[in-house]
Structures are given as structure tokens and as C-alpha cells.
Coordinates of C-alpha atoms and ligand atoms in Angstrom, one line a residue:
X30 CA 0.4 0.2 -0.1
X31 CA 1.3 3.4 -0.7
X32 CA 1.1 6.2 1.9
X33 CA -1.2 8.2 1.3
X34 CA 0.6 11.1 3.0
X35 CA 4.6 11.0 2.7
X36 CA 6.1 13.1 -0.2
X37 CA 8.8 12.1 -2.4
X38 CA 12.1 13.8 -2.9
X39 CA 14.6 12.9 -5.9
X40 CA 18.2 13.7 -5.7
X41 CA 19.9 12.7 -9.2
X42 CA 23.4 14.0 -9.8
X43 CA 24.9 15.4 -13.5
X44 CA 28.2 15.9 -15.6
X45 CA 30.3 14.2 -13.1
X46 CA 30.6 12.7 -9.4
X47 CA 32.0 13.8 -6.3
X48 CA 29.7 16.9 -6.3
X49 CA 27.9 16.2 -2.5
X50 CA 25.3 14.3 -3.4
X51 CA 25.3 12.6 -0.4
X52 CA 25.9 15.3 1.9
X53 CA 23.4 17.8 0.2
X54 CA 20.8 15.1 0.6
X55 CA 21.7 14.8 4.2
X56 CA 21.8 17.9 4.4
X57 CA 18.2 18.5 3.0
X58 CA 17.3 16.0 5.5
X59 CA 18.4 17.5 8.5
X60 CA 17.1 21.6 7.7
X61 CA 13.3 20.0 7.0
X62 CA 13.8 17.9 10.4
X63 CA 14.4 21.8 11.5
X64 CA 11.5 22.3 10.0
X65 CA 9.8 20.2 12.2
X66 CA 8.7 17.2 9.5
X67 CA 10.0 13.3 9.6
X68 CA 11.9 11.9 7.2
X69 CA 14.1 9.1 6.1
X70 CA 16.7 8.7 2.8
X71 CA 17.2 5.6 0.7
X72 CA 20.7 5.3 -1.2
X73 CA 20.1 2.8 -4.7
X74 CA 23.3 2.4 -6.3
X75 CA 23.6 1.2 -9.7
X76 CA 26.0 -1.1 -9.3
X77 CA 25.5 -4.6 -10.0
X78 CA 26.7 -5.8 -6.7
X79 CA 24.7 -7.0 -3.8
X80 CA 26.4 -4.6 -1.5
X81 CA 30.0 -2.5 -1.1
X82 CA 30.8 -5.7 1.0
X83 CA 32.7 -7.1 -1.4
X84 CA 34.7 -3.9 -2.7
X85 CA 38.0 -2.7 -2.0
X86 CA 38.1 0.9 -0.4
X87 CA 39.9 1.6 -3.2
X88 CA 36.8 1.7 -5.5
X89 CA 34.6 2.7 -3.0
X90 CA 35.6 3.7 0.2
X91 CA 34.4 3.0 3.4
X92 CA 31.5 0.0 4.0
X93 CA 28.4 1.6 6.7
X94 CA 27.6 -0.5 8.7
X95 CA 23.7 -0.2 9.5
X96 CA 22.0 -1.5 13.2
X97 CA 20.9 -4.1 11.1
X98 CA 23.9 -5.7 9.8
X99 CA 23.7 -3.9 6.3
X100 CA 27.2 -3.7 4.5
X101 CA 26.3 -0.7 2.8
X102 CA 27.4 3.1 0.8
X103 CA 29.3 5.3 2.4
X104 CA 26.3 8.0 2.1
X105 CA 24.4 6.1 5.0
X106 CA 26.6 7.9 7.3
X107 CA 26.2 10.9 6.2
X108 CA 22.6 10.4 6.5
X109 CA 22.8 8.8 10.1
X110 CA 25.0 11.6 11.4
X111 CA 22.8 14.0 9.7
X112 CA 19.3 13.7 10.8
X113 CA 17.2 11.1 12.7
X114 CA 16.4 8.7 10.4
X115 CA 16.6 5.2 11.5
X116 CA 18.1 2.9 8.5
X117 CA 18.1 -0.1 7.8
X118 CA 19.3 -2.2 4.4
X119 CA 15.7 -0.9 3.5
X120 CA 17.6 2.3 2.6
X121 CA 19.8 1.0 1.1
X122 CA 19.4 -0.6 -2.6
X123 CA 21.6 -1.5 -5.7
X124 CA 21.1 -3.5 -8.9
X125 CA 22.5 -6.2 -7.6
X126 CA 19.7 -6.5 -5.1
X127 CA 16.9 -5.8 -7.6
X128 CA 18.2 -8.6 -10.1
X129 CA 18.7 -10.6 -7.5
X130 CA 15.2 -11.0 -6.2
X131 CA 13.6 -10.3 -9.9
X132 CA 15.3 -13.7 -10.9
X133 CA 14.6 -15.6 -7.8
X134 CA 11.7 -14.8 -8.7
X135 CA 11.5 -15.9 -12.3
X136 CA 13.1 -19.5 -11.0
X137 CA 10.5 -20.1 -8.9
X138 CA 8.0 -19.1 -11.7
X139 CA 5.9 -16.5 -10.0
X140 CA 6.0 -14.5 -13.4
X141 CA 4.2 -17.5 -15.1
X142 CA 5.4 -17.9 -18.3
X143 CA 5.5 -14.2 -18.8
X144 CA 8.7 -13.0 -20.4
X145 CA 10.6 -10.2 -17.9
X146 CA 11.8 -7.6 -18.8
X147 CA 13.6 -4.0 -17.3
X148 CA 9.6 -2.8 -17.6
X149 CA 8.1 -3.6 -15.9
X150 CA 9.2 -6.0 -14.0
X151 CA 13.0 -4.3 -12.9
X152 CA 11.2 -0.7 -12.4
X153 CA 8.2 -2.6 -10.1
X154 CA 10.4 -3.7 -7.9
X155 CA 12.9 -0.6 -7.8
X156 CA 9.0 1.3 -7.1
X157 CA 8.5 -1.2 -4.3
X158 CA 11.4 -0.7 -2.7
X159 CA 9.7 2.9 -2.1
X160 CA 7.3 2.5 -1.6
X161 CA 8.1 -0.2 1.4
X162 CA 10.3 2.0 3.2
X163 CA 7.8 5.0 3.2
X164 CA 5.1 2.8 4.5
X165 CA 7.1 1.4 7.4
X166 CA 7.7 4.6 8.5
X167 CA 5.3 7.5 9.5
X168 CA 6.9 10.0 7.0
X169 CA 6.7 13.1 6.1
X170 CA 9.0 12.9 2.9
X171 CA 11.0 10.3 1.8
X172 CA 14.0 11.3 0.6
X173 CA 15.3 9.0 -2.6
X174 CA 19.7 10.0 -3.1
X175 CA 20.2 8.7 -6.6
X176 CA 23.8 7.0 -7.2
X177 CA 25.7 8.0 -10.3
X178 CA 25.3 10.2 -12.9
X179 CA 22.6 10.5 -15.3
X180 CA 23.9 9.3 -18.5
X181 CA 25.4 6.4 -16.6
X182 CA 23.7 2.9 -18.5
X183 CA 23.9 1.6 -15.3
X184 CA 21.1 4.5 -13.8
X185 CA 18.9 4.2 -16.6
X186 CA 15.8 1.5 -14.6
X187 CA 16.3 3.5 -11.7
X188 CA 15.5 7.0 -13.4
X189 CA 12.6 5.2 -15.1
X190 CA 11.4 4.1 -12.3
X191 CA 11.3 7.4 -10.6
X192 CA 9.7 8.9 -13.9
X193 CA 7.3 6.2 -13.1
X194 CA 6.4 7.3 -9.7
X195 CA 6.1 11.0 -10.3
X196 CA 3.6 10.2 -12.9
X197 CA 1.7 7.7 -11.0
X198 CA 0.9 9.5 -7.6
X199 CA 1.1 13.0 -8.7
X200 CA 3.0 16.5 -9.4
X201 CA 2.6 17.3 -6.0
X202 CA 3.8 14.9 -4.1
X203 CA 7.4 14.6 -6.0
X204 CA 10.2 16.5 -6.5
X205 CA 13.2 16.1 -8.7
X206 CA 16.3 17.8 -7.6
X207 CA 19.4 18.0 -9.9
X208 CA 22.9 18.2 -8.6
X209 CA 25.1 19.7 -11.2
X210 CA 28.5 21.1 -11.6
X211 CA 29.1 25.1 -12.8
X212 CA 32.7 24.5 -14.1
X213 CA 35.2 27.4 -13.8
X214 CA 37.5 28.0 -16.7
X215 CA 40.6 29.4 -14.9
X216 CA 42.8 31.3 -17.1
X217 CA 39.3 32.8 -18.4
X218 CA 37.8 33.4 -15.0
X219 CA 34.1 32.3 -16.0
X220 CA 31.8 29.6 -15.7
X221 CA 30.2 27.5 -18.1
X222 CA 26.6 26.2 -18.0
X223 CA 27.2 24.4 -20.7
X224 CA 27.1 21.0 -19.0
X225 CA 24.1 21.1 -16.7
X226 CA 22.3 22.2 -20.0
X227 CA 23.7 18.9 -21.2
X228 CA 22.9 16.9 -18.7
X229 CA 19.4 18.5 -17.9
X230 CA 18.9 17.3 -21.3
X231 CA 20.1 13.7 -20.7
X232 CA 17.7 14.0 -17.6
X233 CA 14.8 15.0 -19.8
X234 CA 15.0 12.8 -22.9
X235 CA 14.4 10.3 -20.0
X236 CA 11.1 11.8 -19.3
X237 CA 12.5 13.8 -15.7
X238 CA 12.4 17.3 -15.9
X239 CA 13.9 18.9 -12.8
X240 CA 12.2 21.5 -10.7
X241 CA 14.9 22.4 -9.1
X242 CA 18.8 22.7 -9.7
X243 CA 21.9 22.9 -6.9
X244 CA 24.5 23.6 -9.0
X245 CA 27.8 23.1 -7.6
X246 CA 30.2 26.1 -8.0
X247 CA 33.1 28.3 -6.4
X248 CA 32.2 30.5 -5.5
X249 CA 27.5 32.1 -5.5
X250 CA 25.9 32.3 -8.6
X251 CA 25.4 36.0 -10.0
X252 CA 21.5 36.8 -11.1
X253 CA 21.9 36.5 -14.3
X254 CA 23.9 33.3 -14.3
X255 CA 21.2 31.8 -12.9
X256 CA 18.4 33.7 -15.2
X257 CA 20.7 31.6 -18.4
X258 CA 21.0 28.0 -16.5
X259 CA 16.5 29.2 -15.8
X260 CA 16.5 29.8 -19.6
X261 CA 18.5 27.3 -20.8
X262 CA 17.6 24.1 -18.3
X263 CA 13.8 25.2 -18.7
X264 CA 13.5 25.5 -14.6
X265 CA 12.3 28.3 -12.5
X266 CA 15.2 31.5 -12.2
X267 CA 14.0 30.8 -8.4
X268 CA 14.7 27.0 -8.4
X269 CA 18.4 27.6 -9.6
X270 CA 20.8 27.7 -6.8
X271 CA 24.4 27.9 -5.7
X272 CA 25.9 25.2 -3.3
X273 CA 29.0 27.1 -3.2
X274 CA 31.8 25.6 -2.1
X275 CA 33.2 26.2 1.5
X276 CA 36.4 26.9 3.7
X277 CA 34.1 25.6 6.7
X278 CA 33.8 22.5 7.8
X279 CA 31.4 19.5 6.0
X280 CA 28.6 19.9 8.8
X281 CA 28.3 24.3 7.7
X282 CA 26.8 22.6 4.3
X283 CA 23.6 22.6 5.6
X284 CA 23.9 26.5 6.8
X285 CA 25.0 27.7 3.6
X286 CA 22.6 25.4 1.5
X287 CA 19.7 27.2 4.4
X288 CA 20.9 30.7 3.3
X289 CA 20.3 30.0 -0.2
X290 CA 17.2 28.8 0.2
X291 CA 17.0 25.6 -0.6
X292 CA 15.0 24.3 2.2
X293 CA 12.2 27.5 1.4
X294 CA 12.3 25.9 -2.8
X295 CA 11.1 22.6 -1.4
X296 CA 8.4 23.6 1.6
X297 CA 7.4 25.4 -1.4
X298 CA 6.9 23.0 -3.9
X299 CA 5.1 21.4 -1.8
X300 CA 2.9 24.4 -1.1
X301 CA 3.9 23.7 2.8
X302 CA 4.0 26.3 5.7
X303 CA 7.6 28.0 6.1
X304 CA 8.6 27.3 9.5
X305 CA 10.9 28.6 11.5
X306 CA 14.0 26.6 11.4
X307 CA 14.9 25.2 14.4
X308 CA 18.3 23.3 14.4
X309 CA 19.7 23.9 18.2
X310 CA 21.9 21.2 19.1
X311 CA 23.3 21.8 15.5
X312 CA 24.0 25.4 16.4
X313 CA 25.7 24.2 19.2
X314 CA 27.7 22.4 17.6
X315 CA 29.2 24.7 15.0
X316 CA 29.6 26.9 17.7
X317 CA 32.3 25.1 19.3
X318 CA 33.7 23.8 16.0
X319 CA 34.6 27.3 15.0
X320 CA 35.7 28.3 17.7
X321 CA 37.9 25.8 19.3
X322 CA 39.6 26.4 22.8
X323 CA 42.3 23.7 22.5
X324 CA 44.0 21.8 19.9
X325 CA 44.3 17.7 19.7
X326 CA 46.2 16.6 17.1
X327 CA 45.6 12.5 16.8
X328 CA 48.0 9.5 14.2
X329 CA 45.2 7.2 12.8
X330 CA 47.6 4.3 11.7
X331 CA 46.1 2.6 9.1
X332 CA 46.4 0.7 5.6
X333 CA 44.6 3.3 3.8
X334 CA 45.6 6.6 5.1
X335 CA 46.2 8.1 1.2
X336 CA 42.1 7.3 0.8
X337 CA 39.5 10.4 1.9
X338 CA 37.4 8.2 2.2
X339 CA 38.1 5.3 3.2
X340 CA 37.8 5.4 7.1
X341 CA 35.3 8.1 6.9
X342 CA 33.2 7.5 9.9
X343 CA 36.4 7.8 11.6
X344 CA 37.5 10.6 10.9
X345 CA 34.1 12.1 11.7
X346 CA 33.4 10.8 15.5
X347 CA 37.2 11.9 15.7
X348 CA 35.7 15.2 15.2
X349 CA 33.0 15.2 16.9
X350 CA 34.4 13.7 19.9
X351 CA 37.0 17.2 19.7
X352 CA 34.1 19.0 20.1
X353 CA 32.8 17.3 22.8
X354 CA 36.4 18.8 24.6
X355 CA 36.2 22.4 22.5
X356 CA 38.9 21.1 20.5
X357 CA 39.9 21.4 17.1
X358 CA 41.5 18.4 15.8
X359 CA 44.6 17.6 13.3
X360 CA 44.5 14.1 12.5
X361 CA 47.6 12.7 11.3
X362 CA 47.4 10.3 8.9
X363 CA 50.1 7.7 8.7
X364 CA 50.4 4.6 6.3
X365 CA 51.5 1.4 8.5
X366 CA 53.3 0.2 5.6
X367 CA 55.4 3.2 6.3
X368 CA 56.6 1.8 10.0
X369 CA 56.4 -0.9 8.9
X370 CA 59.8 -0.6 6.2
X371 CA 61.5 1.9 8.5
X372 CA 61.2 0.5 12.1
X373 CA 63.4 2.4 14.1
X374 CA 64.0 5.2 12.9
X375 CA 60.9 6.2 11.6
X376 CA 58.3 5.2 14.0
X377 CA 59.2 7.7 17.0
X378 CA 59.5 11.2 14.5
X379 CA 56.1 10.1 12.9
X380 CA 54.2 9.8 16.5
X381 CA 56.5 12.2 18.3
X382 CA 54.1 15.3 18.8
X383 CA 50.9 13.1 18.8
X384 CA 48.5 13.1 21.6
X385 CA 46.5 9.9 20.4
X386 CA 46.9 6.9 18.3
X387 CA 43.6 5.3 16.4
X388 CA 44.7 1.8 14.5
X389 CA 41.3 1.3 12.6
X390 CA 39.3 -1.2 11.6
X391 CA 40.8 -3.4 7.8
X392 CA 41.7 -6.3 6.5
X393 CA 44.1 -9.1 4.9
X394 CA 48.2 -8.9 7.0
X395 CA 49.3 -5.6 5.2
X396 CA 51.0 -3.0 6.7
X397 CA 50.2 -5.3 9.6
X398 CA 53.9 -4.8 11.3
X399 CA 53.6 -1.5 11.2
X400 CA 50.2 -1.1 14.0
X401 CA 51.8 -3.7 16.3
X402 CA 55.2 -1.1 16.5
X403 CA 52.8 2.1 16.7
X404 CA 50.8 0.3 19.6
X405 CA 53.9 -1.1 21.0
X406 CA 54.8 2.9 21.1
X407 CA 51.4 4.0 22.5
X408 CA 51.8 1.0 25.5
X409 CA 55.1 1.6 26.6
X410 CA 55.1 5.7 26.0
X411 CA 51.8 5.8 27.5
X412 CA 50.3 7.4 24.8
X413 CA 46.5 7.2 24.6
X414 CA 45.5 4.4 22.9
X415 CA 42.4 3.5 20.6
X416 CA 42.3 0.0 18.3
X417 CA 38.7 -0.6 16.1
X418 CA 38.4 -4.3 15.1
X419 CA 41.8 -5.1 13.6
X420 CA 43.2 -2.4 16.2
X421 CA 41.9 -5.6 18.8
X422 CA 43.5 -8.0 16.6
X423 CA 47.0 -6.0 16.2
X424 CA 47.0 -4.9 20.0
X425 CA 46.3 -9.1 21.5
X426 CA 48.7 -9.9 19.2
X427 CA 51.4 -7.0 21.0
X428 CA 50.1 -7.8 24.1
X429 CA 50.8 -11.4 23.5
X430 CA 54.5 -11.6 21.9
X431 CA 55.4 -9.0 23.8
X432 CA 54.4 -9.4 27.3
X433 CA 53.0 -12.5 27.8
X434 CA 55.6 -13.8 25.8
X435 CA 54.2 -15.9 22.8
X436 CA 56.6 -14.7 20.2
X437 CA 54.6 -16.3 17.0
X438 CA 51.3 -14.8 18.9
X439 CA 49.5 -14.1 15.7
X440 CA 46.0 -14.4 14.3
X441 CA 45.0 -17.2 12.2
X442 CA 43.7 -14.1 10.0
X443 CA 47.5 -13.2 8.9
X444 CA 49.2 -17.1 9.8
X445 CA 46.7 -19.7 9.9
X446 CA 49.8 -22.1 11.0
X447 CA 50.8 -19.8 13.8
X448 CA 51.7 -21.5 17.5
X449 CA 49.7 -19.5 19.4
X450 CA 46.3 -18.4 17.0
X451 CA 45.2 -15.4 20.3
X452 CA 42.8 -13.9 17.6
X453 CA 40.8 -16.7 15.5
X454 CA 38.1 -17.4 13.0
X455 CA 33.9 -17.7 15.1
X456 CA 33.7 -21.1 15.8
X457 CA 30.6 -21.9 14.0
X458 CA 32.5 -20.5 11.0
X459 CA 35.6 -21.7 10.7
X460 CA 35.0 -23.5 6.9
X461 CA 34.0 -20.2 5.2
X462 CA 33.4 -20.1 1.1
X463 CA 31.3 -17.5 0.7
X464 CA 33.3 -14.0 1.1
X465 CA 30.2 -12.0 0.4
X466 CA 27.4 -12.1 4.0
X467 CA 29.5 -14.6 5.9
X468 CA 30.7 -12.0 8.5
X469 CA 29.5 -11.0 12.5
X470 CA 27.5 -7.9 11.0
X471 CA 25.4 -5.2 12.7
X472 CA 24.8 -4.8 16.8
X473 CA 25.0 -6.6 18.8
X474 CA 24.8 -6.4 22.9
X475 CA 27.6 -5.9 24.5
X476 CA 27.8 -6.5 28.8
X477 CA 30.2 -4.2 30.4
X478 CA 31.7 -6.0 33.3
X479 CA 32.0 -4.0 37.0
X480 CA 34.6 -2.1 37.6
X481 CA 36.1 -2.1 34.0
X482 CA 37.2 1.9 33.3
X483 CA 34.9 1.4 29.7
X484 CA 31.6 1.2 31.5
X485 CA 32.4 4.2 33.5
X486 CA 33.1 5.9 30.4
X487 CA 30.1 4.7 28.9
X488 CA 28.3 6.3 32.2
X489 CA 28.0 2.8 34.4
X490 CA 25.6 1.4 31.9
X491 CA 25.1 -2.4 32.0
X492 CA 24.5 -2.9 28.3
X493 CA 25.4 -1.0 24.7
X494 CA 24.7 -1.8 21.8
X495 CA 27.3 -1.7 19.0
X496 CA 27.3 -2.1 15.8
X497 CA 30.1 -5.1 14.1
X498 CA 31.8 -5.8 11.1
X499 CA 34.5 -8.5 11.7
X500 CA 35.2 -12.8 11.2
X501 CA 37.7 -13.1 13.5
X502 CA 37.8 -12.8 17.6
X503 CA 39.6 -12.9 20.6
X504 CA 40.8 -17.1 21.3
X505 CA 39.1 -17.3 24.4
X506 CA 41.9 -20.6 25.9
X507 CA 44.5 -17.2 26.1
X508 CA 42.0 -14.8 28.5
X509 CA 43.1 -16.3 31.9
X510 CA 47.4 -16.3 30.7
X511 CA 46.3 -12.3 29.4
X512 CA 44.3 -11.4 32.7
X513 CA 48.0 -13.0 34.4
X514 CA 49.8 -10.6 32.7
X515 CA 47.6 -7.1 33.1
X516 CA 45.3 -7.0 30.2
X517 CA 41.3 -6.9 31.1
X518 CA 38.4 -7.6 28.9
X519 CA 35.9 -5.0 30.1
X520 CA 32.8 -5.9 27.8
X521 CA 31.4 -9.1 26.1
X522 CA 28.6 -10.1 24.4
X523 CA 26.4 -11.9 27.5
X524 CA 25.3 -15.0 25.2
X525 CA 28.4 -16.1 23.8
X526 CA 30.7 -14.5 26.2
X527 CA 33.3 -13.7 23.3
X528 CA 34.8 -10.8 24.0
X529 CA 33.9 -7.3 23.1
X530 CA 37.2 -5.3 24.2
X531 CA 40.3 -4.5 25.9
X532 CA 41.8 -2.5 28.5
X533 CA 44.9 -1.8 30.1
X534 CA 45.0 -0.9 33.8
X535 CA 47.5 1.7 35.1
X536 CA 47.8 3.1 31.1
X537 CA 46.5 6.4 30.8
X538 CA 43.8 5.3 28.0
X539 CA 44.1 1.7 26.1
X540 CA 40.9 0.4 24.8
X541 CA 40.2 -1.4 22.1
X542 CA 36.4 -2.5 20.6
X543 CA 35.7 -5.4 18.2
X544 CA 33.1 -3.0 17.7
X545 CA 32.6 0.0 15.8
X546 CA 31.6 2.5 17.4
X547 CA 32.6 5.6 15.1
X548 CA 29.2 4.4 12.8
X549 CA 27.2 5.6 15.8
X550 CA 28.9 8.5 16.5
X551 CA 27.5 11.7 15.3
X552 CA 27.8 15.6 15.9
X553 CA 25.2 16.0 18.2
X554 CA 25.5 13.1 20.0
X555 CA 29.7 12.2 20.6
X556 CA 30.6 8.3 20.8
X557 CA 31.4 8.1 24.5
X558 CA 34.3 6.5 23.8
X559 CA 35.5 9.2 20.7
X560 CA 34.5 11.6 23.8
X561 CA 36.8 10.3 26.4
X562 CA 39.7 9.0 24.4
X563 CA 39.7 13.1 23.1
X564 CA 39.7 13.8 26.6
X565 CA 42.4 11.3 27.4
X566 CA 44.7 12.7 24.8
X567 CA 43.8 16.1 25.6
X568 CA 45.3 15.3 29.5
X569 CA 48.5 14.2 27.6
X570 CA 49.6 16.8 26.3
X571 CA 48.8 19.6 29.0
X572 CA 50.6 17.5 30.8
X573 CA 53.8 16.6 28.8
Ligands
LIG611 N1 39.5 -8.3 8.9 C1 39.2 -8.6 10.9 C2 38.6 -9.6 10.6 O1 37.5 -10.0 10.1 C3 39.3 -7.8 11.1 C4 37.8 -6.6 10.1 C5 38.1 -5.3 10.9 O2 38.6 -4.8 11.2 N2 36.5 -4.4 10.6 O3 38.4 -9.7 12.1

């Protein structure tokens, strides 16, 4: 059943990728919430993979994990950080999923001998997924971001589906926003509208007339420029707005867009009253990041530090944690491979001036030795250390080798023949044939032990729910030995006893988690672990 009330906003992208479609969509979600509306957001990705779980970070950046364990596009991370929408696997749709469902149905014989076609079978499945999210939640608006760029072969069925939706449910309940680029030719100092004209033409050929053009530009568009774009693209002049580059943080983008009347135009389009924008928590956060009182430097030692987006949620959670301490953060990205190749000379000079070290998650053995060296340094020099997932594995290996005397301590992920497999596969997953969908994924309960440091950080809560994405775990038979040598285990999974967190009493801040707390941190609700890690880093800085 189609929800009667919900209004649909489709966001498409033109000219090229990386224009900030995800952040613009998330910003609109936040602004609509600030006007008192309830929203949700779907990302539709035209690639044929079922999900990005099997893709390399080089191809895709971070894999974001939802509470219910879906491996999704990192845009869902922006949606959750910016808005109150509760996202599930239904909010992340790919061509792969759509075809998978339709082909399964065909094999079952559900199509009763009919020829299965893109229109209507594929497009019906796409529309069904959109309508399902709308009916599941009591929404005012459903925002749907179509991944890729208009003109890509892969995105045609999605665009055809949104064309059909407008036709079916009525123009008054649908809005099409097209994000496009107005490049500046630097030698001539001139802005060019032609790529936008072409992109809109392409959209129109598919039967979609944009209601608004959001134009990414280096600086604000002039009135003349806007009227030229409006004339050539058949869009009202008032509905051509700039999304200019800003020098500040991404969290200031919603306000830039609000100033440019992004939300006003949307509300007007639907004939809704424009209540004043109320975002008190967001305002507070922006004030802090605009005038920090101190500075803190954190090293992130990882394998993909050269990629902007591979650890996106971690970088953002660090920013939130820093703001919670009224601090500005400098993140130093260190390739663990570099530490490895020049251990002794490099390590000290690289980490000398940092106030905290974070080792993020990852897969495979490249760069592990460097991560272990960085952790050894943090442990011995009493530098605040935060390990996440693979970061926990490396901390356990380091402690095993250098404190417990297990010279060949290792994870079976890196050495399946290790004499001391202190990290190993989950028992029930000893044999893994399928790489896709075989992990411990999504939120699990973590029980916090009385008297542990981590329990205190979580405000003495008995349980927390945190998100996972991994196959390997601490091997329980080593627990006693580790405890004897001074490691404490503050958090565990109540039903299975699996170790979820480790800590080192006596160290100013040494915590690693099997789960990924970064996925639940928001600017308006910084994650307690990130907040406290930064507190400890600030403290170290002021005492050294
Ligand atoms: N590669 C490790 C595992 O599969 C860690 C995964 C991670 O850091 N997300 O368990």
C-alpha cells in the first residue's frame, strides 16, 4: 500500500561524481527535520554488486554498517550523522539486489510464463522498495538519492522508476532535484553552464523535468547566471541555487544551503508552510567547531590512509569527540606500511608529537607489522591508544608477543599455522566458502563488566549495543594468561561470552573494541569512547 501522505524527493547527479550529492541529501534531511518534519532517506546504487561489502576501499571507500547489519554505501553514514532517520538494509538498494530478487522470482515460476523485462519487472521492484520504506515509517518526506551520474547506462532503470512514480502518484507529491556542476575555466575566469545544459537535456530525454537545480560552484552564482541556466534548462529562476565551495567543515554545508533557500524552495514546492528552522543542537556544535579552545593531534595508523573516504566514519567520530572537548583536531594519517619499512628511525619521529594513536579496522596482512609497532609505542610510552576491530586484533597480538611471551602470537587471518592463534575465526564459521555475507554484522549486545574503565566511560551502563563487521575474534583459551599479565576484558557478548573490548589498567587510556563505535557517533551525540579518548589525549598534551 502506498502511504497517502508521504512526499518524495528524488536527488540525481549530473556532469560528474564527487559533487557532494550524499552530503546535500543529508543536509536537506536535516533542514526538513529542523522545520519539524519526519524524514527518511534511501540510497539507490546502480552497481551490480549486491552491496559494497565485497568491494575494495580503493573502489568504494568505507563500507558503512547499519544497526541491522547491512553493509552499505558511506552516504548512509552521512544520513545517520546528519539526521534522526533510523536506517536499515531497506535504505540501501543496489541494481544487484533488484536483479537478484527478480531472478529468484523468475526461477520460482512467479511470473507465470511471461517474459521478464526491465520495464515493468525491474522498475516495479525498484518502486516497491521505495514505497516499502515510505509505508514502514510514519514519514512526511522520503528522500531518494540516485547514485552515479545521469547518462550512466546503469542508472537508467532507477531514473525510469522515479519518472513512473511522479506519473503515478501525482506531481504535487514529488520533487526532482538535480545536483550539477558549474565549472570555472580558470584562465578565462569564466563560469560555464554548458555541462549543466547537457545533463538536464539527458534527464529530460528520460522524461524527468527537474524542479530544482542545485549548482555546485566555486563561489555564488550571479543573478544573470541563474537566469541563463533557468532559460536553457527549463527550470524556474528561483529554483536555480548555488551550492558554493565553503572553507569550513562539512557540517556547515546545511547552513550554506539554507541561506541559499534550499529548504524554502522544497517546502514551497509542496505548498507547505515554512516554519522557522530550529536546530539548537546543531547550532551548538557549529559554534564549538568555529571557535575551539584547544588543539589535539591524533595519529590514525592504517592501510588506506591515502584515501579520503576509507576511514570516513572514524575521522568524523574523531571530529565529534574533539568538539565535545571544545578542541580542534588535527588528524595525522600514517600508512602503517611506512612504519614497517623503516621501523626504528621513523616511528619515533612520526609519533613524537601526537596526543593519541588510533588503529582502525581492516582486512588482510599488509601493514600489520607497522600497526603492531605503533601499538607497542603507545603502550610503552603511555600515549592514549584506541583500537577498533583489526586494531583490537593487533593490540592482542602485540601484548601476546611482547608481554605474555608468546613469540609467535598471531591471528589466523595472517598466519593460519601460528602456534599461538590468539585471534581466530568464530567457531561456527571455521569453514567459509562465500566471501559475501559471512561476517558477524550489525548491532550486538555488549555487557560491561563492573569496575571496568570502559563501563565508566559509558556512564556506568550495564549494556550497550554496538555495530560489528568482522570474522575473527579473541581466542578464549588465552584469556587467563592475558589477565595474569595485566590485560583486562571490560566488555563481552552476554550470550556467547565473546570478548568485545580490552583495556590496560594502569595505562592512561588503552582501549580496543571488537565493534565499530564510529558508526554511531553524531556531531550532536558524540560517541562516549571517542569523547573520552580525546579527553585523555588533551590531558596528555597539557601534561607533556
Ligand atoms: N579482518 C578482521 C576480521 O575479519 C577485522 C575486520 C575489521 O577490522 N572490520 O575479523
